[in-house]
C-alpha positions in Angstrom: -103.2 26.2 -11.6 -102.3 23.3 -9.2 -99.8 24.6 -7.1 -101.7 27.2 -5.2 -100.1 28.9 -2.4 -100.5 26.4 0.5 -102.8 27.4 3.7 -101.4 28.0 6.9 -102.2 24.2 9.0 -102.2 23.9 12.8 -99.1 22.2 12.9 -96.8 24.8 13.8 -97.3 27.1 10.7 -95.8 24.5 8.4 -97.5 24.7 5.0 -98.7 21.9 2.9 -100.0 21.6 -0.6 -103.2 23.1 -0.4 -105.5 20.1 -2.1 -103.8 17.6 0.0 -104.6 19.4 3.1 -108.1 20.2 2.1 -108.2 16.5 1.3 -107.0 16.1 5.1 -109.2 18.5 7.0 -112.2 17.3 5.1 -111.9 13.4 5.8 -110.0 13.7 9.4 -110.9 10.9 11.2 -109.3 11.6 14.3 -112.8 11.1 16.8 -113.6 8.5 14.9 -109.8 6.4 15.9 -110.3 7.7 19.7 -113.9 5.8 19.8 -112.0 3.1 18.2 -109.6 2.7 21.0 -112.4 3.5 23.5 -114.5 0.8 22.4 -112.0 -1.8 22.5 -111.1 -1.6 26.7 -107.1 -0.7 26.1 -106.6 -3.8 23.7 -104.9 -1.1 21.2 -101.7 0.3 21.5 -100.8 1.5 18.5 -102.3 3.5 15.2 -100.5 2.9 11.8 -102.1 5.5 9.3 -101.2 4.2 5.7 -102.3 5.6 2.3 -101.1 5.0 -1.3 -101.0 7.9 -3.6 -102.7 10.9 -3.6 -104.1 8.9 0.3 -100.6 9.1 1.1 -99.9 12.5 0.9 -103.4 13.1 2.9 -102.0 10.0 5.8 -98.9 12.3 6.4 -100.5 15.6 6.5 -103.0 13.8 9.1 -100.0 12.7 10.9 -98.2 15.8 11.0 -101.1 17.2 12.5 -102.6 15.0 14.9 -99.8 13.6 15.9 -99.1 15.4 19.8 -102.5 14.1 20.4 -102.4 10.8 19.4 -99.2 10.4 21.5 -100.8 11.8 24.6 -103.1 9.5 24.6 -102.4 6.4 26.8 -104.9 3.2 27.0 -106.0 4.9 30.6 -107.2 8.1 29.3 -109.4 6.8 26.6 -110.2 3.3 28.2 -110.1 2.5 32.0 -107.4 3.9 34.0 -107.8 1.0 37.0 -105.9 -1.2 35.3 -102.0 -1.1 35.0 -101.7 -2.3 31.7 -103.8 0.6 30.2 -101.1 3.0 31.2 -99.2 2.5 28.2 -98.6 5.4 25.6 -100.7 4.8 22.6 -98.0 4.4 19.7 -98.5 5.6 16.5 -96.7 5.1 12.5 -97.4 6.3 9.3 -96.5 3.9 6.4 -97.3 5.4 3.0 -96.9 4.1 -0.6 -96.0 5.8 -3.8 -96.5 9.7 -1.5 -96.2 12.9 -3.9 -94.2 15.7 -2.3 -96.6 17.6 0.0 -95.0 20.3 2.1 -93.2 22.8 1.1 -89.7 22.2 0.8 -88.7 25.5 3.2 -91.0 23.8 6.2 -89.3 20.7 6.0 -87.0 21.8 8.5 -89.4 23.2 10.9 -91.1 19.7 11.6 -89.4 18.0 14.8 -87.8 14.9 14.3 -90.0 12.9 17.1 -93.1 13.8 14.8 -91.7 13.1 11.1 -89.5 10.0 12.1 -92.8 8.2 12.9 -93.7 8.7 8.9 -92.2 6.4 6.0 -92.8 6.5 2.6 -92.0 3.3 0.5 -91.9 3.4 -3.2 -90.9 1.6 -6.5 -88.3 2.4 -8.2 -90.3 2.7 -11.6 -93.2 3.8 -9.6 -95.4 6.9 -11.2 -96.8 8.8 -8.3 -93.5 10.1 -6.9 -92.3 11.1 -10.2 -95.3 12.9 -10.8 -98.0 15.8 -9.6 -95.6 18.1 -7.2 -92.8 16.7 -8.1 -92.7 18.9 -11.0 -91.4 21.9 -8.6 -88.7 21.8 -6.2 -91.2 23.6 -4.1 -92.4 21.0 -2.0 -91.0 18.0 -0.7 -91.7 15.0 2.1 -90.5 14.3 5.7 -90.2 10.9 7.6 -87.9 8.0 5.9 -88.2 7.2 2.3 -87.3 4.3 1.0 -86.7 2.5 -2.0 -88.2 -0.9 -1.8 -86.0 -2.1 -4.8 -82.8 0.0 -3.0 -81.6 1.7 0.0 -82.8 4.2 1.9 -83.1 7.9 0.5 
């Protein structure tokens, strides 16, 4: 079927939907963003992960579980700590579009609030992805802000 039980991450025991963090895992592309940063002499200060669909539930799950890393990272640790400037915290944000539900709704709770307020998921409000895949089962669900782009906030 294709809600299998959900394998254990390394963010804190929370579990996810088990394609969308195999999906995760297999493309994580966390060296590749610290070369990114490192190449560019401390002229980045923030990541923005973003994904749309099925890419959005993967974006999230990367977040969730990179995060602490990303945000220990200043411009002086992965660039050239003589100058002042490159003491600044690297930020990061995850904007997703149209995310399925991906973790399961009794871990939602577990995930701190530094971590899954960085995350938000916009949507249509006629828009099929939401509505769709795991939404089917009340066991699993999303963190960060979602918002209706045609509304309010959730």
């Amino acid at each position: 079927g294709y809600f299998r039980s959900p394998e254990k991450s390394n963010c804190g025991g929370v579990r996810f939907h088990q394609g969308f963090l195999r999906d995760s895992t297999r493309n994580d592309n966390l060296a590749s963003i610290k070369d990114l940063i490192k190449n560019h002499r401390g002229r980045i200060s923030r990541v923005l992960i973003t994904g749309t669909g099925k890419g959005a539930a993967v974006a999230s799950i990367f977040t969730l579980r990179h995060a602490r890393e990303i945000l220990s990272w200043s411009k002086a640790n992965v660039t050239d700590c003589s100058k002042p400037e490159n003491n600044q915290a690297i930020d990061l944000r995850c904007v997703t579009f149209g995310c399925p539900k991906f973790i399961q709704s009794r871990d939602i709770a577990s995930v701190d609030s530094e971590i899954s307020s960085r995350i938000i998921h916009l949507y249509g409000e006629h828009e099929f992805v939401p509505l769709s895949l795991t939404s089917l089962t009340k066991k699993y669900g999303r963190v960060g802000l979602i918002v209706n782009i045609n509304g309010s906030p959730e």
